[in-house]
C-alpha atoms as one frame of an Amber mdcrd trajectory, in Angstrom:
protein
  -0.046  -0.263  -0.074   1.562   3.399  -0.719   2.338   6.213   1.441  -0.751
   8.292  -0.978  -3.138   5.788  -0.262  -2.444   5.717   3.807  -2.552   9.829
   3.622  -5.452   9.763   1.807  -7.107   7.111   4.501  -6.554   9.022   7.347
  -7.878  12.580   5.516 -11.445  10.405   4.942 -11.573   9.005   8.637 -10.811
  12.587   9.840 -13.489  13.874   7.495 -16.150  11.388   9.727 -15.063  12.982
  13.190 -15.192  16.895  11.726 -19.231  16.820  11.155 -20.017  15.478  15.247
 -17.315  17.634  16.447 -18.609  20.958  14.782 -22.150  20.217  15.829 -21.249
  19.484  19.756 -19.315  23.151  19.219 -22.546  24.671  17.773 -25.170  22.725
  20.319 -21.916  24.328  23.425 -22.005  27.816  22.041 -26.217  27.403  21.423
 -26.400  26.187  25.557 -24.430  29.292  26.535 -25.902  32.045  24.339 -29.468
  30.425  25.703 -28.199  30.602  29.506 -27.037  33.988  28.604 -29.866  35.188
  27.293 -32.328  33.686  30.538 -29.835  35.660  32.595 -30.569  38.915  30.460
 -34.286  37.778  30.830 -34.116  37.615  34.620 -32.292  41.151  34.549 -35.226
  42.447  31.915 -37.495  41.177  33.947 -36.610  43.118  37.386 -35.441  46.329
  35.556 -39.183  46.286  34.398 -40.776  45.589  37.778 -38.649  48.486  38.854
 -40.076  50.692  36.601 -43.695  49.797  36.893 -43.321  50.224  40.959 -42.038
  53.816  40.044 -45.309  54.369  38.667 -47.277  52.870  41.835 -47.439  49.478
  40.260 -45.576  46.549  42.124 -45.175  43.130  40.792 -43.822  40.128  42.684
 -43.902  36.540  42.212 -43.829  34.116  45.797 -41.155  31.978  42.903 -40.096
  32.655  39.727 -38.376  30.377  37.252 -37.015  29.764  33.737 -37.247  27.228
  31.244 -38.357  26.530  27.529 -34.254  25.117  26.718 -33.634  24.730  23.895
 -35.778  27.205  21.624 -38.037  29.156  24.013 -37.780  31.217  27.252 -40.503
  29.871  29.477 -40.581  32.263  32.629 -42.996  30.753  35.510 -44.622  33.234
  38.087 -46.351  31.507  40.976 -48.031  33.475  43.096 -48.208  36.484  41.521
 -49.536  39.473  42.823 -50.177  43.008  41.696 -50.529  46.177  43.781 -51.835
  49.795  42.904 -50.463  52.150  45.003 -52.108  55.277  45.588 -49.952  58.502
  45.426 -51.857  59.760  48.815 -49.983  57.577  51.301 -52.647  57.577  53.611
 -54.626  55.018  51.226 -54.113  51.133  51.286 -53.121  50.011  47.954 -55.416
  47.652  45.794 -54.155  44.659  45.241 -54.428  41.388  42.728 -53.526  38.256
  43.670 -53.114  35.326  41.168 -52.658  31.406  40.913 -50.073  31.060  37.966
 -48.788  33.511  35.012 -46.567  31.827  32.465 -44.558  33.891  29.852 -43.329
  32.176  26.509 -40.899  34.082  23.944 -39.615  32.027  21.327 -35.813  32.358
  20.406 -36.320  33.016  16.710 -38.935  35.864  17.212 -38.203  37.454  20.960
 -40.196  40.446  20.137 -43.341  38.394  20.520 -44.557  37.555  24.342 -47.342
  35.469  24.912 -48.647  35.372  28.538 -50.971  32.755  30.088 -53.130  33.515
  33.220 -54.285  30.632  35.537 -57.522  31.169  37.322 -58.557  32.092  40.255
 -57.771  36.005  40.805 -58.312  37.743  44.257 -58.797  41.367  44.144 -59.094
  43.389  47.254 -60.229  47.095  47.452 -57.852  48.130  50.455 -60.078  51.746
  50.655 -63.797  49.837  51.118 -62.062  46.382  52.036 -64.512  44.882  49.908
 -62.876  41.382  48.105 -63.734  40.040  44.684 -63.131  36.889  42.849 -62.518
  36.638  39.133 -62.499  33.042  37.336 -62.073  32.193  33.898 -61.336  28.565
  31.822 -58.452  30.527  30.017 -56.909  33.609  29.958 -54.014  34.687  27.350
 -52.889  37.796  26.326 -50.320  38.616  23.365 -47.965  41.618  23.127 -45.602
  42.343  19.647 -42.728  45.202  20.033 -40.991  44.450  23.135 -38.829  45.381
  24.326 -39.131  48.824  22.583 -42.691  50.654  22.079 -45.546  47.583  22.151
 -47.076  47.549  18.142 -49.846  45.292  19.591 -51.030  43.799  22.551 -54.411
  41.841  23.045 -55.924  39.938  25.724 -58.587  37.320  26.153 -60.577  35.600
  28.318 -62.699  32.844  27.826 -65.857  32.496  30.581 -64.968  35.218  32.930
 -67.074  35.918  36.055 -66.906  38.128  38.741 -67.939  37.619  42.480 -68.029
  39.587  45.544 -67.004  37.634  48.944 -69.671  38.498  51.660 -68.461  36.150
  54.711 -67.970  32.805  53.268 -70.336  32.860  50.108 -69.281  34.572  46.727
 -72.297  36.664  44.951 -72.408  36.742  41.400 -71.937  39.956  39.771 -71.115
  39.738  36.452 -70.050  37.192  33.749 -69.655  37.016  30.201 -69.005  33.701
  27.967 -65.471  36.133  26.212 -63.786  39.219  26.343 -61.472  40.409  24.205
 -59.396  43.774  24.126 -57.262  44.414  21.218 -54.713  47.527  20.553 -52.539
  48.645  17.917 -50.236  51.716  17.173 -52.408  53.545  14.203 -50.570  53.745
  10.888 -48.356  56.428  10.363 -48.273  57.318  14.496 -45.414  59.099  15.764
 -43.357  57.829  18.811 -43.633  61.096  20.577 -47.522  61.304  20.038 -48.414
  58.009  19.484 -52.164  57.208  18.763 -53.934  54.155  19.832 -56.608  52.144
  18.278 -58.488  49.946  20.365 -61.394  47.096  19.956 -63.286  45.919  22.916
 -65.646  42.864  22.329 -67.961  41.135  24.943 -70.122  38.128  24.076 -73.040
  36.755  26.403 -72.220  39.543  28.720 -74.472  40.294  31.773 -74.246  42.185
  34.838 -76.082  40.831  38.254 -78.147  41.965  41.466 -78.157  45.838  39.723
 -81.774  45.394  37.518 -83.382  42.392  35.712 -82.831  44.487  32.332 -78.744
  44.166  32.929 -79.431  40.452  33.860 -80.142  39.243  30.452 -77.090  38.691
  27.995 -76.082  41.467  25.771 -73.514  41.830  23.271 -71.141  44.484  22.790
 -68.338  45.647  20.515 -66.446  49.120  21.068 -63.938  51.008  18.818 -61.823
  53.838  19.506 -58.821  55.727  18.941 -56.893  57.699  22.041 -55.367  60.650
  20.688 -53.123  63.007  23.552 -50.600  60.605  24.317 -46.961  61.924  24.849
 -45.246  58.445  25.390 -46.228  54.542  26.293 -44.073  54.721  28.854 -45.838
  53.540  32.068 -47.519  55.995  33.808 -50.205  56.246  36.912 -53.292  56.472
  35.553 -54.053  60.085  36.653 -50.942  61.446  35.395 -51.769  59.866  31.657
 -54.817  61.771  32.389 -54.029  65.024  32.777 -51.384  64.337  30.085 -53.996
  63.805  27.916 -56.121  66.809  28.914 -53.045  68.909  29.175 -52.610  68.425
  25.079 -56.388  68.306  24.023 -56.466  64.608  23.273 -59.697  62.775  23.538
 -61.046  59.572  22.758 -63.148  59.034  19.361 -65.618  56.020  19.601 -65.448
  55.058  16.024 -68.028  52.335  16.427 -69.995  50.996  19.295 -72.892  48.302
  18.994 -74.786  47.022  22.019 -77.291  44.194  21.352 -79.511  42.824  24.067
 -82.702  40.637  22.626 -84.312  42.765  19.987 -82.795  46.103  21.384 -79.981
  47.479  19.599 -78.081  50.715  20.130 -75.234  51.691  18.425 -72.996  54.949
  19.057 -70.312  57.714  17.789 -68.786  60.496  18.847 -66.035  62.289  20.911
 -65.374  62.094  24.629 -62.362  64.556  26.148 -61.650  65.565  29.503 -62.849
  68.904  31.228 -60.006  71.153  33.548 -62.029  68.933  36.517 -61.159  65.897
  34.407 -64.380  64.833  33.615 -65.951  63.552  30.916 -66.959  66.130  28.818
 -68.191  65.277  24.570 -71.630  64.169  23.016 -72.248  60.675  21.596 -74.991
  60.638  18.842 -77.048  57.136  19.470 -79.747  55.168  17.608 -81.707  52.563
  19.377 -84.027  50.196  18.350 -86.355  48.190  20.651 -86.848  50.751  22.946
 -90.690  49.889  23.705 -89.683  46.278  25.639 -86.522  48.340  27.246 -88.717
  51.015  29.047 -91.705  48.948  30.668 -88.394  46.688  31.567 -87.225  49.599
  33.796 -90.075  49.011  36.107 -91.203  52.871  36.305 -94.872  52.138  37.255
 -93.588  49.587  40.013 -90.882  52.379  41.145 -93.843  54.489  41.912 -96.323
  52.133  43.612 -93.487  51.336  45.918 -91.993  55.158  46.080 -89.109  56.600
  44.327 -85.572  56.213  45.678 -84.412  59.698  46.469 -81.066  58.650  44.815
 -83.333  57.986  41.582 -84.400  61.202  41.536 -81.664  63.411  42.423 -79.963
  61.817  38.696 -83.939  62.218  36.789 -84.943  65.127  38.552 -82.840  67.069
  40.639 -84.599  69.476  43.131 -87.868  66.755  43.362 -87.973  65.255  46.897
 -89.413  61.283  47.258 -91.656  62.108  50.036 -93.313  64.937  48.249 -93.334
  63.177  44.988 -95.478  59.960  46.965 -97.551  62.809  48.916 -98.717  64.188
  45.509 -99.883  60.466  44.194-101.576  60.585  47.585-103.394  63.496  47.247
-104.217  63.073  43.455-105.844  59.731  44.773-108.014  61.979  47.527-109.216
  64.562  44.937-110.547  62.152  42.290-109.795  58.382  43.711-108.048  56.155
  40.781-106.199  59.221  39.245-102.767  59.085  41.190-102.860  55.055  39.636
-103.924  55.834  36.142-100.619  57.997  36.219 -98.721  55.517  37.804 -99.966
  53.145  35.343 -98.679  55.193  32.362 -95.452  56.309  33.793 -93.710  53.989
  31.064 -95.746  55.220  28.606 -94.701  58.953  29.745 -91.043  58.262  29.981
 -91.271  56.635  26.157 -92.666  59.728  24.451 -89.910  61.599  27.031 -87.535
  60.469  25.427 -89.691  59.817  21.381 -89.621  63.836  21.845 -85.828  64.331
  22.511 -85.137  62.349  19.392 -85.835  61.728  15.861 -87.388  58.807  13.811
 -84.180  56.827  12.068 -83.716  53.452  11.071 -81.047  50.549  12.428 -80.358
  47.552  10.314 -83.757  47.338   9.079 -85.845  48.335  11.708 -87.249  51.441
  13.009 -85.704  53.205  15.726 -84.949  56.286  17.376 -81.690  58.659  17.199
 -80.478  61.317  19.995 -77.505  62.731  21.503 -76.179  61.410  24.428 -74.005
  64.577  26.352 -71.256  64.667  28.648 -70.843  68.153  30.294 -67.720  67.864
  33.080 -69.132  64.243  33.955 -72.935  64.835  33.757 -74.295  62.298  31.570
 -77.400  64.439  29.543 -80.338  62.604  27.558 -81.545  65.366  25.764 -82.318
  68.087  28.689 -82.568  65.071  31.047 -79.834  64.330  33.045 -79.524  60.325
  34.037 -76.008  59.971  35.765 -72.991  61.739  37.211 -69.344  60.399  36.238
 -66.930  60.737  38.658 -63.285  62.528  37.771 -60.905  60.344  36.325 -58.212
  62.041  38.356
């Protein structure tokens, strides 16, 4: 056998080892990269928590771990808690506690963060000491664009429910089949004055313990644009609202639709903030099915049992409940049965009043009524009638 043949054989045998050695080196390098990135993720999480704490949002984990090797990062936060600390040190912070949060990031797409939330969540209002329990079958969120300014974000809960804790009993307050909230930077939005587009969708929702009408399932779909932001860095909400007001920002309700049975209501308009931090603006509403809603309000029954003073203060400021009940009694004494007739026709009178405010219209092929819903320094006005008062946002 010649020397050339021996040399060629040695080279061929070395070639058999090159590929495994290179693969081993790559694997070692990848492992080093993963563990280094995992340690950097820990540092980034701590930095984010510190930044949030400055804005009054304290995040904590009873136990935190990172896994997911080799192609993704999985951050587990067991015993998660969030405390919203008021700038007024005399107030106890609002706290929320969750069983577990799982955050997942793919190595090949580090700007896309996915999170899953495990129910239940316990909410405690430190001012009133009220405790609430939120449950859901599945909760997840998605954020694209991190660690820079997020481009899109969404959060979805399936089968959410809200209960108030009363001793050892949980009292149902609200539930839904699904709640979705989506947000994104508007196309062409500048970084120093971002415009946010949002979509809120609620499916088969009901509010319990307030009024039988609200207990019936309803659907809601609201699309809005928020302007007046100076940036997207974490800030306390009062500070954020003050910035929006100072910049002349507003919330534009591009489209809002609520349906409950045969009743359908759509609205669009613009809402801003007054110098006092209260809502200002106007929504143009179109509603069909009012003939079903008004009897369900139970105006006649309210008059029979006596109108609560709080209700009168909203709809007829200055009128006293005892005076109204005395009036019906006096009418019955003067003309027997007259007070009862007025009570029985109360619903019709309310319907006529609303019809006098708005104009005839059509909505999705049905007869409807169109009217303005105004917000004047927090007061909610249906035409000239005050129907509510919204507290200041800061």
